[in-house]
């Protein structure tokens, strides 16, 4: 009915555009409907119909003339969209111009509604139907309905993305409910294993975890290693010391490796060990002995400081004004308690250590013979001797070996000779002659070291009043003597009681060996003769000099003039000889018995002589001049500094 | 042993010697002729000085070694003789 009303209105209100054209059709439609209506209501209404068709004119209707009313307007019905633009122009980049588009889309959408119907045969549809059927089978009872409802709810919940799917499911659920309701009445169908369809919307997170072992803490602590603080300096010398220690260790190990065939060494070592152990048991003070020695010397140096200065730098200007007399300055006095009452019999410098000199104590007195002493002093320590050796018999002479400055040959009053070794601490001589080994029968007046013989054995000569000149050789730790020569006084053979030819023997008092000619030596005797001998001839002399009237106390070769020698005697004279000439070249009369004479080591023309009146004189010999100057004393320096064996025997007990 | 004792006695008896003491390697006095406190004083100081002097000498040339140390002052002279394990110290008035 409303359609009718609408049509009428359109019919009346539509103006000229297309109004009339449309009218007949619409009119036709409406009439059909009216016909139907009226046919049902009243059959007689056909005539009434035209009467009801009175034209109602609205007040604002256009008044048109009859001609205008009859005008026909044609109206075409096309499928074009009246709203669509008819001339769209697009810019074409190809032609660089605006070009009209030939075809314009004419579709007009009047109404759109998204539907949620799925095709039953599509995948999604099939899936859903399956699900629904499964759900219904699962739950025949009420619980099943609940489950299904839950499943539905789940399903509903799980779908979030697609609305269509939801709506479909809703529809699906509706159908499922109906099916389920039907099925619930039926006996529950046999259960079919539910196959869970995996889909991306339906998953359960499942995680599992292994058992965690409960943690337990168990601690243990080891003992801390003992720590010790150590600090040291690494100096140059510490490093050096370490290296030296290593070296020594290596050397020791090497020695141990050597075959121990030498038993002697072992024994010595044992002895050595014993000695060492004894020492260590003693007081600690022994270890300081070295330091004490040095200290003593230092203390002495302080005390005797001015003397030491004099020793070095003494210069007396007044010497120039005295013609024949110089000044002799006594420097030190060396004395030792135990040598009181003993006379100095021998004195000698050590050839190697210039400050060390040896003194032999004995006695010249025939009646009073007591013990002797060998004492070594050093100038560095004027107050106390360095070494002291005592002996039973008085020492008459001594000599220090040139090459082995620790060996000293000593001649005794009783005719023995001995060798002292300074390196060994013993107070007894290392080697001593005895009556068996051919000692002299009279005091030994002089001993002198010789060069080592061909077997490299040490040997020395000794001269004694018994007229023998003996060569002692140290062979295998023993003194072996060899008579070199026997001094026989010439022409003094006497007839003994039973026809024996007694040969009186001269008494040798001194001798000296030539510096260059090894075998040549001079011997002075008590008779005043000087014999020139050779080591090779044991029975004959090379020459005899009638030198003095009394005993010859000393002979000495000139160190520079190889032919010259000097001799002194108790007959107050000092004589200088040329060994090729029988008579002396120079004679010096000193008004007193001359004890000893010696050449100066630095000059060939200077010598010193000592007389028994306690005066020491130095003589200068002028070779070719007729005059002889006696006792021009030079400085004391010479005397003190002379390293040669300058023996000055004095009757004094002290030593100056 | 007796020799060393004698030597020490002689040193003590010398003219001008004021005091003598023996100090061990750690600076502890072993033997002395002074009173304790002074000795300890001297010993400690001189020990250090000697070590320093020895170190100096050896540092320059390791084959060298200190043999003697002398300190001269206005009043005395202190002399130190070092040994392997000990120090011998003597104080002397050099000129009187």
XYZ file of C-alpha atoms in Angstrom:
752
model
C 0.000 0.000 0.000
C 2.682 2.407 0.779
C 3.948 1.742 -2.679
C 0.741 3.080 -4.010
C 0.969 6.245 -2.101
C 4.428 6.784 -3.232
C 3.537 6.235 -6.794
C 0.708 8.696 -6.602
C 2.851 11.318 -5.198
C 5.423 10.810 -7.761
C 2.824 10.900 -10.350
C 1.495 14.186 -9.179
C 4.579 15.912 -8.158
C 6.938 14.980 -10.893
C 7.272 17.795 -13.295
C 7.808 17.790 -16.901
C 11.176 15.914 -16.844
C 10.297 12.406 -17.343
C 7.194 12.727 -15.337
C 4.714 11.834 -17.997
C 6.736 9.211 -19.605
C 6.996 7.442 -16.406
C 3.445 7.811 -15.592
C 1.938 5.225 -17.751
C 4.238 2.576 -16.508
C 3.863 3.399 -12.947
C 0.358 3.886 -13.413
C 0.186 0.527 -14.900
C 1.962 -1.006 -11.949
C -0.154 0.695 -9.484
C -3.262 -0.266 -11.296
C -2.214 -3.827 -11.130
C -1.780 -3.665 -7.501
C -5.011 -1.805 -7.076
C -6.652 -4.329 -9.112
C -5.520 -6.975 -6.841
C -6.577 -5.090 -3.836
C -9.808 -4.053 -5.116
C -10.500 -7.500 -6.393
C -10.358 -8.843 -2.974
C -12.255 -6.053 -1.345
C -15.068 -5.008 -3.599
C -15.737 -6.201 -7.069
C -17.786 -3.170 -7.860
C -15.158 -0.702 -7.256
C -14.099 -0.508 -10.878
C -16.485 2.289 -11.543
C -15.748 3.971 -8.369
C -12.185 3.972 -9.356
C -12.418 6.677 -11.912
C -14.483 8.703 -9.536
C -11.887 8.416 -6.922
C -9.503 9.647 -9.429
C -10.230 13.249 -8.831
C -7.238 15.317 -9.427
C -6.058 17.045 -6.403
C -4.218 20.123 -7.243
C -1.692 21.378 -4.810
C -1.689 25.026 -4.470
C 1.879 25.587 -5.792
C 1.618 23.434 -8.868
C 2.837 24.895 -12.065
C 0.136 26.086 -14.299
C 0.758 24.782 -17.749
C -1.195 25.291 -20.877
C -2.951 22.516 -22.702
C -0.315 22.429 -25.342
C 2.366 22.248 -22.870
C 0.545 19.532 -21.098
C 0.465 17.388 -24.175
C 3.998 17.886 -25.006
C 5.898 14.671 -24.870
C 9.088 14.431 -23.365
C 11.333 11.510 -24.046
C 13.311 10.090 -21.327
C 15.970 7.524 -21.812
C 17.006 5.057 -19.164
C 20.635 4.241 -19.333
C 22.886 2.239 -17.234
C 25.268 5.147 -16.817
C 26.023 6.443 -13.494
C 24.797 9.982 -13.468
C 27.250 10.875 -10.762
C 30.224 9.546 -12.537
C 32.412 12.183 -14.078
C 32.276 12.245 -17.810
C 35.562 13.764 -18.642
C 38.408 12.698 -16.558
C 41.721 13.967 -17.663
C 44.919 12.360 -16.603
C 48.445 13.547 -17.030
C 50.427 11.231 -19.167
C 54.099 11.300 -18.521
C 54.757 9.602 -21.738
C 53.319 12.352 -23.868
C 53.802 15.046 -21.351
C 50.280 16.266 -21.672
C 46.926 15.907 -20.191
C 44.925 13.284 -21.891
C 41.282 12.462 -21.431
C 40.528 8.983 -20.254
C 38.333 7.184 -22.649
C 36.643 4.909 -20.267
C 35.221 6.030 -17.020
C 34.045 3.656 -14.423
C 30.253 3.816 -14.263
C 29.607 1.606 -11.391
C 27.625 3.115 -8.646
C 27.271 1.309 -5.408
C 24.026 2.001 -3.770
C 24.184 -0.381 -0.888
C 26.681 -2.779 0.550
C 26.368 -5.218 3.368
C 28.995 -7.721 4.426
C 27.526 -11.074 4.705
C 28.660 -13.951 6.875
C 27.568 -16.899 4.964
C 30.109 -19.519 4.010
C 29.721 -21.874 1.240
C 29.038 -25.278 2.673
C 31.393 -27.055 0.369
C 34.322 -24.755 0.952
C 37.142 -25.717 3.247
C 36.029 -23.586 6.060
C 32.529 -24.862 5.831
C 33.581 -28.434 5.922
C 35.789 -27.852 8.864
C 33.054 -26.265 10.825
C 30.573 -28.921 10.081
C 32.999 -31.560 11.151
C 33.665 -29.769 14.338
C 30.063 -29.378 15.099
C 29.361 -32.996 14.433
C 32.198 -34.018 16.688
C 31.048 -31.759 19.386
C 27.587 -33.193 19.270
C 28.836 -36.793 19.415
C 31.029 -36.085 22.337
C 28.320 -34.866 24.616
C 25.088 -36.778 24.383
C 24.086 -35.797 27.933
C 23.681 -32.439 29.484
C 27.319 -32.268 30.212
C 27.917 -32.653 26.580
C 25.731 -29.737 25.960
C 27.705 -27.815 28.472
C 30.935 -28.992 26.919
C 29.700 -28.127 23.547
C 28.612 -24.817 24.774
C 32.026 -24.410 26.269
C 33.511 -25.533 23.075
C 31.359 -23.078 21.327
C 32.343 -20.408 23.702
C 35.905 -21.341 23.190
C 35.419 -21.333 19.578
C 33.739 -18.043 19.750
C 36.438 -16.694 21.911
C 39.262 -17.967 19.866
C 38.072 -16.323 16.726
C 39.013 -12.755 16.882
C 40.317 -11.915 13.510
C 37.649 -12.710 11.049
C 34.124 -11.513 11.709
C 32.731 -13.663 9.031
C 34.136 -16.673 10.720
C 32.442 -15.684 13.935
C 29.150 -15.180 12.315
C 29.499 -18.362 10.494
C 30.284 -20.106 13.691
C 27.355 -18.490 15.290
C 25.281 -19.870 12.588
C 27.143 -23.094 12.876
C 26.515 -23.182 16.570
C 22.870 -22.570 16.016
C 22.665 -25.480 13.717
C 24.879 -27.485 16.060
C 22.586 -26.683 18.974
C 19.690 -27.938 17.059
C 21.553 -31.033 16.075
C 22.797 -31.552 19.591
C 19.433 -31.142 21.076
C 18.232 -33.811 18.761
C 21.171 -35.949 19.504
C 20.916 -35.520 23.238
C 17.612 -37.261 23.185
C 19.053 -40.153 21.355
C 21.233 -42.674 23.146
C 24.842 -41.492 23.209
C 26.609 -42.653 20.123
C 29.815 -44.602 20.562
C 32.657 -42.340 21.363
C 35.026 -41.633 18.621
C 38.450 -40.610 19.366
C 38.582 -36.953 19.229
C 41.145 -35.718 16.912
C 42.334 -32.432 17.970
C 42.686 -30.345 14.942
C 45.741 -28.280 15.225
C 45.235 -24.887 14.030
C 46.851 -21.697 14.632
C 44.094 -20.505 16.860
C 43.892 -23.461 19.070
C 47.036 -24.390 20.973
C 48.070 -25.050 24.482
C 51.341 -23.931 25.729
C 53.113 -26.756 27.363
C 56.418 -26.483 28.989
C 58.350 -28.870 31.082
C 61.313 -28.539 33.312
C 63.789 -30.922 34.653
C 64.289 -31.321 38.297
C 66.551 -28.807 39.839
C 69.041 -30.394 42.073
C 69.096 -28.638 45.360
C 72.333 -26.772 45.716
C 74.414 -27.309 48.744
C 77.433 -25.342 49.545
C 80.408 -27.176 50.806
C 83.565 -25.318 51.394
C 86.988 -26.547 52.262
C 90.104 -24.624 52.871
C 93.612 -25.866 52.523
C 96.293 -24.834 54.847
C 97.871 -21.657 53.704
C 101.348 -22.233 52.413
C 103.807 -20.802 54.830
C 104.821 -17.427 53.624
C 107.979 -15.717 54.365
C 108.956 -12.235 53.559
C 112.185 -11.924 51.800
C 113.850 -8.861 50.543
C 117.293 -8.338 49.209
C 119.254 -5.967 47.144
C 120.547 -7.043 43.809
C 123.810 -5.257 43.614
C 126.595 -5.772 41.188
C 128.586 -7.569 43.825
C 125.792 -9.806 44.977
C 125.516 -11.100 41.447
C 129.276 -11.516 41.306
C 129.319 -13.397 44.598
C 126.631 -15.747 43.400
C 128.612 -16.539 40.295
C 131.757 -17.155 42.304
C 129.938 -19.541 44.574
C 128.677 -21.454 41.604
C 132.164 -21.635 40.213
C 133.522 -22.975 43.452
C 130.828 -25.567 43.654
C 131.584 -26.719 40.183
C 135.254 -26.920 40.922
C 134.656 -28.907 44.045
C 132.489 -31.368 42.230
C 135.173 -31.716 39.610
C 137.764 -32.455 42.240
C 135.600 -35.070 43.800
C 135.254 -36.737 40.487
C 139.002 -37.133 40.201
C 140.151 -40.620 41.216
C 141.049 -40.696 44.835
C 144.257 -42.593 44.379
C 146.259 -40.231 46.457
C 145.892 -41.467 49.952
C 148.245 -38.869 51.212
C 145.847 -36.185 50.278
C 143.139 -37.872 52.179
C 145.231 -38.083 55.254
C 146.135 -34.482 54.946
C 142.552 -33.562 54.566
C 141.695 -35.420 57.684
C 144.383 -33.692 59.549
C 143.209 -30.453 58.167
C 139.726 -31.198 59.295
C 140.849 -31.998 62.744
C 142.681 -28.790 62.986
C 139.719 -26.860 61.791
C 137.392 -28.510 64.234
C 139.675 -27.704 67.069
C 139.799 -24.129 66.056
C 136.081 -23.769 65.790
C 135.661 -25.059 69.263
C 137.678 -22.210 70.453
C 136.519 -18.771 71.093
C 135.011 -16.645 68.369
C 137.788 -14.241 68.885
C 140.095 -16.175 66.623
C 138.070 -15.181 63.661
C 138.871 -11.606 64.215
C 142.597 -12.186 64.111
C 142.998 -10.748 60.673
C 141.099 -7.656 61.478
C 142.981 -7.337 64.718
C 146.262 -7.458 62.900
C 145.288 -4.730 60.515
C 143.894 -2.703 63.322
C 147.089 -2.947 65.284
C 149.015 -1.668 62.352
C 146.633 1.168 61.929
C 146.862 2.114 65.540
C 150.608 2.040 65.309
C 150.524 4.122 62.260
C 148.638 6.718 64.155
C 151.053 6.654 67.008
C 154.140 6.671 64.891
C 152.681 8.974 62.394
C 155.473 11.497 62.434
C 158.059 8.805 62.149
C 156.301 7.384 59.172
C 156.376 10.810 57.659
C 160.062 11.043 58.334
C 160.602 7.683 56.857
C 159.194 8.787 53.616
C 160.112 12.350 53.356
C 163.094 13.007 55.510
C 165.389 15.565 54.053
C 167.898 17.317 56.107
C 168.990 20.452 54.413
C 171.989 20.772 56.620
C 173.547 17.817 54.940
C 174.849 19.964 52.239
C 176.948 21.919 54.585
C 178.673 19.040 56.140
C 181.346 17.602 54.037
C 181.959 14.217 55.194
C 179.264 13.694 57.696
C 175.633 13.233 57.058
C 172.807 12.669 59.427
C 171.600 9.355 60.430
C 168.127 9.520 61.813
C 167.010 6.592 63.858
C 163.418 5.810 63.006
C 162.101 2.881 64.883
C 163.155 0.689 67.619
C 162.073 -2.878 67.383
C 162.234 -4.848 70.483
C 160.726 -7.893 71.895
C 160.637 -8.933 75.490
C 161.846 -12.409 75.013
C 164.905 -11.399 73.118
C 166.390 -9.510 75.928
C 169.798 -10.787 76.732
C 170.215 -12.028 73.219
C 172.392 -10.408 70.679
C 171.330 -9.730 67.206
C 173.378 -12.000 65.090
C 171.717 -11.873 61.754
C 169.398 -9.578 59.956
C 167.958 -9.752 56.532
C 165.296 -8.102 54.481
C 162.638 -10.133 52.830
C 163.126 -9.929 49.085
C 159.455 -9.884 48.300
C 157.838 -7.978 51.090
C 159.878 -4.878 51.481
C 158.645 -4.032 54.882
C 159.394 -7.398 56.396
C 162.765 -8.270 57.781
C 164.073 -11.162 59.743
C 166.347 -10.991 62.745
C 168.258 -13.794 64.233
C 169.099 -13.740 67.890
C 171.864 -15.587 69.437
C 174.980 -15.004 71.320
C 178.555 -14.459 70.318
C 179.739 -15.334 73.690
C 181.320 -18.709 73.744
C 180.649 -19.272 77.378
C 177.101 -18.202 77.562
C 175.245 -20.067 75.014
C 171.524 -20.047 75.404
C 168.582 -20.404 73.177
C 168.106 -18.515 69.990
C 165.228 -16.785 68.355
C 164.183 -15.987 64.882
C 161.948 -12.989 64.824
C 160.364 -11.279 61.901
C 159.298 -7.703 62.152
C 157.447 -5.521 59.814
C 157.928 -1.822 59.577
C 154.213 -1.444 59.602
C 154.049 -2.593 63.142
C 157.009 -1.357 65.114
C 155.680 -2.462 68.419
C 155.396 -6.172 68.015
C 156.953 -8.812 65.843
C 154.977 -10.652 63.246
C 156.540 -14.042 63.599
C 158.535 -15.523 66.381
C 160.419 -18.778 66.292
C 162.515 -20.021 69.088
C 165.285 -22.509 68.951
C 167.526 -24.308 71.317
C 170.719 -22.951 70.042
C 171.614 -19.455 69.147
C 171.125 -18.469 65.590
C 174.192 -17.239 63.898
C 173.079 -16.532 60.401
C 170.044 -16.571 58.250
C 169.115 -16.185 54.652
C 165.774 -15.759 52.952
C 165.184 -17.446 49.660
C 164.723 -15.078 46.758
C 162.044 -17.008 45.031
C 160.315 -18.462 48.030
C 160.159 -15.647 50.495
C 158.576 -17.826 53.078
C 161.592 -20.092 53.377
C 164.465 -19.145 55.592
C 167.684 -20.967 56.030
C 169.229 -20.635 59.412
C 172.575 -21.617 60.785
C 172.964 -22.356 64.449
C 175.718 -22.044 66.893
C 175.721 -25.738 67.459
C 176.424 -26.400 63.822
C 172.965 -27.294 62.735
C 171.138 -25.784 59.891
C 167.446 -25.541 59.536
C 164.828 -24.322 57.207
C 161.901 -22.389 58.563
C 158.719 -22.135 56.655
C 156.710 -19.045 57.365
C 153.584 -20.373 55.822
C 153.275 -23.087 58.369
C 152.262 -22.029 61.769
C 154.636 -24.300 63.594
C 157.239 -22.742 65.776
C 159.706 -25.431 64.908
C 161.687 -25.491 61.742
C 160.320 -27.516 58.909
C 163.588 -29.242 58.219
C 166.550 -29.512 60.431
C 169.863 -31.143 60.104
C 171.118 -33.384 62.788
C 174.288 -35.096 63.772
C 173.380 -37.954 61.528
C 172.705 -35.855 58.569
C 176.045 -34.209 58.581
C 175.757 -31.100 60.578
C 178.690 -28.904 61.182
C 180.734 -29.440 64.199
C 181.273 -25.767 64.726
C 179.028 -22.784 64.545
C 177.648 -22.056 61.149
C 178.667 -18.587 60.236
C 176.862 -18.095 57.044
C 174.157 -19.719 55.001
C 173.095 -18.798 51.551
C 170.392 -20.033 49.251
C 171.356 -21.210 45.847
C 169.359 -21.687 42.755
C 167.314 -24.797 42.567
C 169.329 -27.685 41.320
C 168.455 -29.723 38.297
C 165.805 -31.683 40.065
C 164.169 -28.508 41.225
C 165.183 -29.151 44.758
C 165.909 -26.304 47.056
C 169.455 -26.087 48.196
C 171.677 -23.800 50.153
C 175.255 -23.560 51.216
C 176.671 -23.155 54.631
C 180.113 -22.309 55.877
C 181.329 -23.085 59.296
C 184.352 -22.999 61.481
C 184.868 -26.707 60.995
C 186.256 -25.903 57.605
C 183.545 -27.483 55.579
C 181.428 -25.824 53.032
C 178.385 -27.901 52.729
C 175.621 -27.865 50.250
C 172.307 -28.875 51.654
C 169.625 -30.076 49.369
C 166.041 -30.606 50.237
C 165.264 -33.947 48.726
C 161.915 -35.462 49.503
C 161.431 -33.585 52.718
C 164.889 -34.325 53.977
C 168.015 -32.352 54.156
C 170.786 -34.046 52.340
C 174.194 -32.650 52.661
C 177.014 -32.654 50.244
C 180.413 -31.507 51.155
C 181.379 -29.043 48.578
C 184.773 -28.258 49.719
C 186.966 -28.640 52.649
C 189.047 -25.763 53.643
C 192.465 -26.936 54.361
C 195.040 -24.559 55.518
C 197.798 -24.886 53.064
C 201.020 -26.046 54.198
C 199.878 -26.928 57.595
C 199.918 -30.625 57.400
C 201.258 -31.947 60.526
C 202.596 -35.179 61.492
C 200.248 -36.900 63.744
C 201.194 -39.379 66.351
C 200.972 -42.499 64.254
C 202.061 -41.105 61.021
C 198.679 -39.855 60.157
C 198.648 -36.840 58.145
C 196.516 -34.433 60.051
C 195.274 -31.735 58.015
C 194.434 -28.634 59.850
C 191.369 -27.208 58.544
C 190.768 -23.632 58.062
C 187.763 -22.071 59.629
C 185.408 -20.463 57.248
C 183.726 -17.382 58.482
C 182.022 -15.979 55.496
C 181.450 -16.562 51.880
C 179.849 -14.976 48.959
C 178.756 -16.245 45.588
C 179.397 -14.457 42.388
C 176.365 -12.814 40.937
C 176.940 -13.911 37.410
C 179.354 -16.753 37.456
C 177.439 -19.366 39.218
C 180.150 -21.703 40.330
C 182.512 -19.090 41.586
C 182.520 -18.140 45.178
C 184.721 -16.637 47.802
C 185.351 -17.888 51.247
C 186.845 -15.934 54.041
C 188.576 -17.730 56.863
C 189.622 -17.087 60.358
C 193.207 -17.054 59.309
C 192.662 -14.040 57.183
C 192.759 -15.796 53.872
C 190.241 -15.541 51.183
C 189.831 -18.490 48.921
C 188.402 -18.302 45.526
C 186.621 -21.562 44.895
C 184.527 -23.251 42.388
C 181.636 -25.538 43.057
C 183.004 -28.021 40.626
C 186.327 -28.617 42.282
C 185.990 -30.033 45.703
C 189.595 -30.319 46.687
C 191.328 -27.425 45.203
C 190.905 -23.721 45.316
C 191.067 -21.581 42.317
C 192.967 -18.929 44.121
C 194.052 -17.750 47.491
C 194.245 -14.219 48.670
C 196.299 -13.271 51.679
C 193.769 -10.787 52.713
C 193.950 -9.889 56.344
C 195.864 -10.466 59.442
C 192.876 -11.482 61.389
C 189.714 -13.291 60.683
C 187.847 -12.172 57.648
C 184.456 -11.186 58.833
C 182.748 -10.638 55.547
C 183.344 -10.845 51.845
C 181.111 -9.530 49.199
C 181.176 -9.279 45.451
C 180.426 -5.958 43.843
C 177.040 -6.219 42.190
C 178.073 -4.094 39.237
C 181.757 -4.643 38.837
C 182.000 -8.305 38.357
C 185.630 -8.550 39.221
C 185.565 -6.535 42.366
C 184.947 -7.777 45.804
C 185.281 -6.304 49.212
C 186.384 -7.819 52.461
C 186.468 -6.657 56.023
C 188.251 -8.011 59.001
C 188.809 -7.576 62.685
C 192.154 -6.084 61.838
C 190.392 -2.741 61.390
C 190.645 -2.806 57.639
C 188.325 -2.940 54.744
C 189.875 -3.967 51.488
C 188.637 -3.860 47.945
C 190.052 -6.417 45.539
C 190.019 -7.366 41.965
C 189.913 -11.090 41.913
C 192.474 -11.325 39.192
C 194.961 -9.310 41.150
C 196.484 -10.650 44.245
C 196.828 -7.402 46.004
C 193.958 -5.291 47.145
C 193.033 -2.242 45.220
C 191.883 -0.203 48.145
C 192.437 -0.428 51.819
C 190.436 1.443 54.368
C 191.583 1.665 57.921
C 188.743 2.302 60.276
C 190.370 2.288 63.637
C 188.112 -0.343 64.929
C 187.332 -3.898 64.204
C 185.001 -4.006 61.281
C 182.096 -6.276 61.842
C 180.467 -6.270 58.472
C 180.630 -4.652 55.123
C 178.210 -4.504 52.280
C 177.898 -2.918 48.893
C 175.256 -0.404 48.165
C 172.719 -1.833 45.776
C 172.220 1.291 43.782
C 175.740 2.360 43.242
C 178.836 0.471 42.355
C 181.071 2.724 44.320
C 179.349 2.997 47.641
C 179.592 0.581 50.456
C 178.793 0.570 54.143
C 180.786 -0.840 56.972
C 179.988 -1.378 60.599
C 182.555 -1.294 63.324
C 182.459 -2.709 66.747
C 182.525 0.662 68.343
C 178.985 1.109 67.302
C 179.576 3.406 64.437
C 178.297 2.774 61.068
C 180.253 4.112 58.237
C 179.658 4.439 54.684
C 182.461 4.579 52.316
C 182.523 5.916 48.879
C 185.056 4.419 46.639
C 186.362 6.363 43.762
C 187.617 3.973 41.223
C 190.346 5.751 39.554
C 191.059 8.529 41.857
C 193.843 8.283 44.293
C 191.832 9.643 47.122
C 189.458 7.719 49.089
C 186.677 9.314 50.936
C 185.634 7.554 53.958
C 182.448 7.843 55.766
C 180.515 10.105 53.606
C 177.229 9.281 54.942
C 174.311 9.395 52.744
C 170.820 9.596 53.845
C 169.274 6.971 55.872
C 166.897 6.210 53.117
C 169.398 4.045 51.445
C 169.993 1.881 54.388
C 166.403 1.374 55.158
C 165.242 0.889 51.654
C 167.866 -1.527 50.594
C 166.291 -4.782 49.789
C 169.473 -6.729 49.663
C 170.743 -8.756 52.478
C 172.495 -6.139 54.396
C 173.705 -7.832 57.439
C 174.881 -5.725 60.264
C 175.888 -7.592 63.209
C 176.172 -5.535 66.283
C 177.031 -6.211 69.766
C 174.062 -4.212 70.873
C 171.090 -6.014 72.033
C 168.653 -3.684 70.504
C 168.289 -3.224 66.835
C 168.408 0.138 65.233
C 143.451 -17.956 70.049
C 145.766 -16.628 72.623
C 147.547 -14.659 69.986
C 144.444 -12.816 69.009
C 143.662 -12.089 72.593
C 147.124 -10.733 73.079
C 146.861 -8.604 70.003
C 143.633 -7.112 71.210
C 145.154 -6.420 74.559
C 148.118 -4.757 72.990
C 145.889 -2.584 70.903
C 143.989 -1.575 73.965
C 147.223 -0.739 75.735
C 148.522 1.495 72.998
C 148.899 5.152 73.485
C 145.772 7.122 72.766
C 143.360 4.256 72.336
C 140.067 5.170 73.928
C 137.973 2.090 73.295
C 137.897 -1.202 71.502
C 134.878 -3.246 70.539
C 134.029 -6.307 68.524
C 130.687 -6.351 66.730
C 129.135 -9.291 64.943
C 127.560 -9.407 61.535
C 124.208 -8.143 62.734
C 125.514 -5.179 64.606
C 125.389 -6.705 68.048
C 128.441 -5.965 70.138
C 130.234 -8.978 71.438
C 133.125 -7.497 73.277
C 133.679 -3.990 74.413
C 135.584 -1.778 76.754
C 132.944 0.925 76.920
C 129.645 1.059 78.729
C 126.701 -0.697 77.197
C 124.631 2.149 75.853
C 127.505 3.877 74.104
C 128.668 0.590 72.704
C 125.266 -0.207 71.289
C 125.106 3.247 69.820
C 128.449 2.992 68.136
C 127.867 -0.534 67.012
C 124.606 0.181 65.294
C 125.784 3.266 63.498
C 129.145 1.979 62.429
C 127.732 -1.284 61.287
C 125.413 0.481 58.899
C 128.153 2.727 57.676
C 130.474 -0.170 57.048
C 127.828 -2.031 55.129
C 127.219 0.988 53.000
C 130.901 1.529 52.389
C 131.421 -2.074 51.464
C 128.447 -2.031 49.178
C 129.819 1.055 47.472
C 133.224 -0.422 46.917
C 131.911 -3.683 45.638
C 129.309 -2.137 43.470
C 131.932 -0.281 41.527
C 134.040 -3.376 41.089
C 132.736 -6.656 42.421
C 136.211 -8.110 42.708
C 137.191 -5.418 45.096
C 136.400 -5.428 48.782
C 136.585 -3.107 51.718
C 139.627 -3.659 53.917
C 139.590 -0.742 56.305
C 137.508 2.250 57.181
C 138.817 5.282 58.992
C 136.851 8.259 60.129
C 138.834 11.131 61.424
C 136.984 13.730 63.377
C 137.988 16.652 65.453
C 138.178 14.713 68.625
C 139.061 11.163 67.724
C 139.680 8.788 64.964
C 137.344 5.848 64.563
C 138.884 2.888 62.818
C 136.828 -0.022 61.604
C 138.383 -3.239 60.382
C 135.698 -5.356 58.710
C 135.955 -9.079 58.569
C 133.746 -11.744 57.119
C 131.600 -12.045 60.177
C 132.819 -9.407 62.546
C 133.751 -5.805 62.854
C 136.581 -4.565 64.971
C 136.184 -0.969 66.032
C 138.857 1.070 67.713
C 138.555 4.652 68.806
C 141.838 6.444 69.216
C 143.115 9.881 69.891
C 145.747 10.166 67.247
C 147.666 13.074 68.593
C 148.049 14.009 72.161
